[in-house]
């Protein structure tokens, strides 16, 4: 019998202004996958940080194999075999993949870091996980999905008895998630206990055994992972969600965005399409198809070599964000923690960033109007925080994303580009974001959505453009677009994955 067990009993944890956890019981047995489910800000990450030794609970007990332990820090938890992949990535961008995998505990020889062994061990691990990853690559040069894989490799390089994963699949394609699940199954078969957090409900039935649901810091239920999705949603948000994709009124008007023959050597080429006022245009495709690179170039965050971006009849110079913003373009980036948010600044300051210019008179920011606007937006998006002064870096992951989206919504762009807008956002809050998108289109904004969530892409878009290998492979109208048709266009030769 497997007696391996990690238990939390009556754990309470408060932060200034919030009760993040209230008397929570949780236990993890060797060989199982225990899912933690809850809305943004429900306390999931806080709970796993208690298990990982990051937070000391205000009260309550942690037990490992029946023995009470007082975790003194993350190192202590690791010594006990508790490995954690946190929601916010903890990699060092300037170091290589191999260096990151062995961070803090590199193999040594004669007291010196044994770089050859470090590389070899990292390469073996990456190979065993079936990852396509160069261990010598610098982490800063990797995409978000690859960085997540490095995190996973890093956690598995330890003597793991309990593996805790906070939304590991949020940045992964379906192929990559499937690979991760294979790894997880291997681990549970060898007796490892796994805690898994995800906002994607279909993953829960696929990989989970048990589900603990948290609401406002308290445990509200423990149910089998086979519980149907509607019931899980009801437990999580306290009500059922009738319409996931709210219907949109409003008319399609003039062309606001024209992309003409856009190309960037080796990344994407000959991309042409338009988006009109009141329209939602979706861009589908596999991870790596060039979608993020394309929208970054449209926004001027990267240069393009050929072609032209025209907003409301005016050509926008390449690689010039300031000009793009002045023309009315806005981009909510995929890598929000890295590019979208100032973690040390408050919610209010972050929300004000995109509209700072408008609110500045004679060099002074009109703080009162900034505060009012931020408060309204936070309310609309149901941001869960102690107050507008809370530092963005201390918000839950999903709430950080709401801030970045809110900031750009405040700028009232003509063309709003959203790159994976609801990644890490709970099911209830997703609907709020969809409703905001609808409000914007009703007011005449053109919206461009990049999403790997096919249901969302089809549910929200009037037209879906499908990209593969840096080219647009086709366009599907709302009536004809199906998951199968999108996938058929997205999968090209030499690229057999699904994502
Ligand atoms: N270091 C901190 N300082 C202040 N408040 C914090 C801190 N960490 C978390 N909180 C607060 O505790 C609450 C729970 O946050 P937590 O990160 O555990 O949520 P979560 O369930 O992981 O949400 P998400 O799905 O958005 O990741 C939130 O209200 C959050 O703002
Ligand atoms: Mg979290």
PDB file of C-alpha atoms and ligand atoms in Angstrom, residues 15-16 18 20 38-47 55 87 166-167 199 384-385 390 394-399 424, ligand 1:
ATOM      1  CA  UNK A  15      -2.768  39.080   3.631  1.00  0.00           C
ATOM      2  CA  UNK A  16      -3.385  42.769   4.350  1.00  0.00           C
ATOM      3  CA  UNK A  18      -7.778  39.685   2.364  1.00  0.00           C
ATOM      4  CA  UNK A  20      -6.835  34.192   1.279  1.00  0.00           C
ATOM      5  CA  UNK A  38     -11.733  27.786  -7.997  1.00  0.00           C
ATOM      6  CA  UNK A  39     -12.321  31.244  -9.413  1.00  0.00           C
ATOM      7  CA  UNK A  40      -9.540  33.777  -9.867  1.00  0.00           C
ATOM      8  CA  UNK A  41      -8.478  34.821  -6.400  1.00  0.00           C
ATOM      9  CA  UNK A  42     -10.139  31.845  -4.651  1.00  0.00           C
ATOM     10  CA  UNK A  43      -6.873  30.922  -2.943  1.00  0.00           C
ATOM     11  CA  UNK A  44      -5.489  28.073  -5.075  1.00  0.00           C
ATOM     12  CA  UNK A  45      -1.994  29.468  -5.510  1.00  0.00           C
ATOM     13  CA  UNK A  46      -1.862  30.505  -1.867  1.00  0.00           C
ATOM     14  CA  UNK A  47      -2.730  26.957  -0.806  1.00  0.00           C
ATOM     15  CA  UNK A  55       4.033  30.914   2.819  1.00  0.00           C
ATOM     16  CA  UNK A  87       2.039  30.006 -11.785  1.00  0.00           C
ATOM     17  CA  UNK A 166      -0.105  25.668 -10.773  1.00  0.00           C
ATOM     18  CA  UNK A 167      -1.807  26.052 -14.170  1.00  0.00           C
ATOM     19  CA  UNK A 199      -9.180  26.588 -15.507  1.00  0.00           C
ATOM     20  CA  UNK A 384     -10.644  40.595  -6.714  1.00  0.00           C
ATOM     21  CA  UNK A 385      -8.311  42.764  -4.652  1.00  0.00           C
ATOM     22  CA  UNK A 390      -2.779  46.777  -4.049  1.00  0.00           C
ATOM     23  CA  UNK A 394       0.450  40.431  -5.319  1.00  0.00           C
ATOM     24  CA  UNK A 395      -2.793  39.803  -7.237  1.00  0.00           C
ATOM     25  CA  UNK A 396      -3.821  36.296  -8.194  1.00  0.00           C
ATOM     26  CA  UNK A 397      -2.760  35.276 -11.707  1.00  0.00           C
ATOM     27  CA  UNK A 398      -6.175  35.673 -13.282  1.00  0.00           C
ATOM     28  CA  UNK A 399      -6.710  39.037 -11.671  1.00  0.00           C
ATOM     29  CA  UNK A 424      -5.750  31.631 -16.883  1.00  0.00           C
TER      30      UNK A 424
HETATM   31  N1  LIG B   1       1.565  38.270  -1.510  1.00  0.00           N
HETATM   32  C1  LIG B   1       0.282  38.690  -1.431  1.00  0.00           C
HETATM   33  N2  LIG B   1      -0.018  39.873  -0.869  1.00  0.00           N
HETATM   34  C2  LIG B   1      -1.293  40.294  -0.781  1.00  0.00           C
HETATM   35  N3  LIG B   1      -2.354  39.601  -1.223  1.00  0.00           N
HETATM   36  C3  LIG B   1      -2.123  38.421  -1.795  1.00  0.00           C
HETATM   37  C4  LIG B   1      -0.795  37.895  -1.936  1.00  0.00           C
HETATM   38  N4  LIG B   1      -0.870  36.692  -2.538  1.00  0.00           N
HETATM   39  C5  LIG B   1      -2.188  36.467  -2.783  1.00  0.00           C
HETATM   40  N5  LIG B   1      -2.937  37.502  -2.316  1.00  0.00           N
HETATM   41  C6  LIG B   1      -4.406  37.578  -2.367  1.00  0.00           C
HETATM   42  O1  LIG B   1      -4.947  36.356  -1.919  1.00  0.00           O
HETATM   43  C7  LIG B   1      -6.106  35.996  -2.664  1.00  0.00           C
HETATM   44  C8  LIG B   1      -5.956  34.611  -3.242  1.00  0.00           C
HETATM   45  O2  LIG B   1      -4.990  34.647  -4.270  1.00  0.00           O
HETATM   46  P1  LIG B   1      -4.469  33.347  -5.036  1.00  0.00           P
HETATM   47  O3  LIG B   1      -3.294  33.779  -5.827  1.00  0.00           O
HETATM   48  O4  LIG B   1      -4.272  32.243  -4.069  1.00  0.00           O
HETATM   49  O5  LIG B   1      -5.705  33.019  -6.004  1.00  0.00           O
HETATM   50  P2  LIG B   1      -5.870  31.871  -7.117  1.00  0.00           P
HETATM   51  O6  LIG B   1      -6.990  31.005  -6.689  1.00  0.00           O
HETATM   52  O7  LIG B   1      -4.573  31.233  -7.373  1.00  0.00           O
HETATM   53  O8  LIG B   1      -6.372  32.698  -8.393  1.00  0.00           O
HETATM   54  P3  LIG B   1      -5.993  32.599 -10.000  1.00  0.00           P
HETATM   55  O9  LIG B   1      -6.923  31.612 -10.611  1.00  0.00           O
HETATM   56  O10 LIG B   1      -6.319  33.971 -10.490  1.00  0.00           O
HETATM   57  O11 LIG B   1      -4.560  32.268 -10.120  1.00  0.00           O
HETATM   58  C9  LIG B   1      -6.289  37.090  -3.706  1.00  0.00           C
HETATM   59  O12 LIG B   1      -7.241  37.991  -3.225  1.00  0.00           O
HETATM   60  C10 LIG B   1      -4.916  37.746  -3.789  1.00  0.00           C
HETATM   61  O13 LIG B   1      -5.007  39.099  -4.153  1.00  0.00           O
END
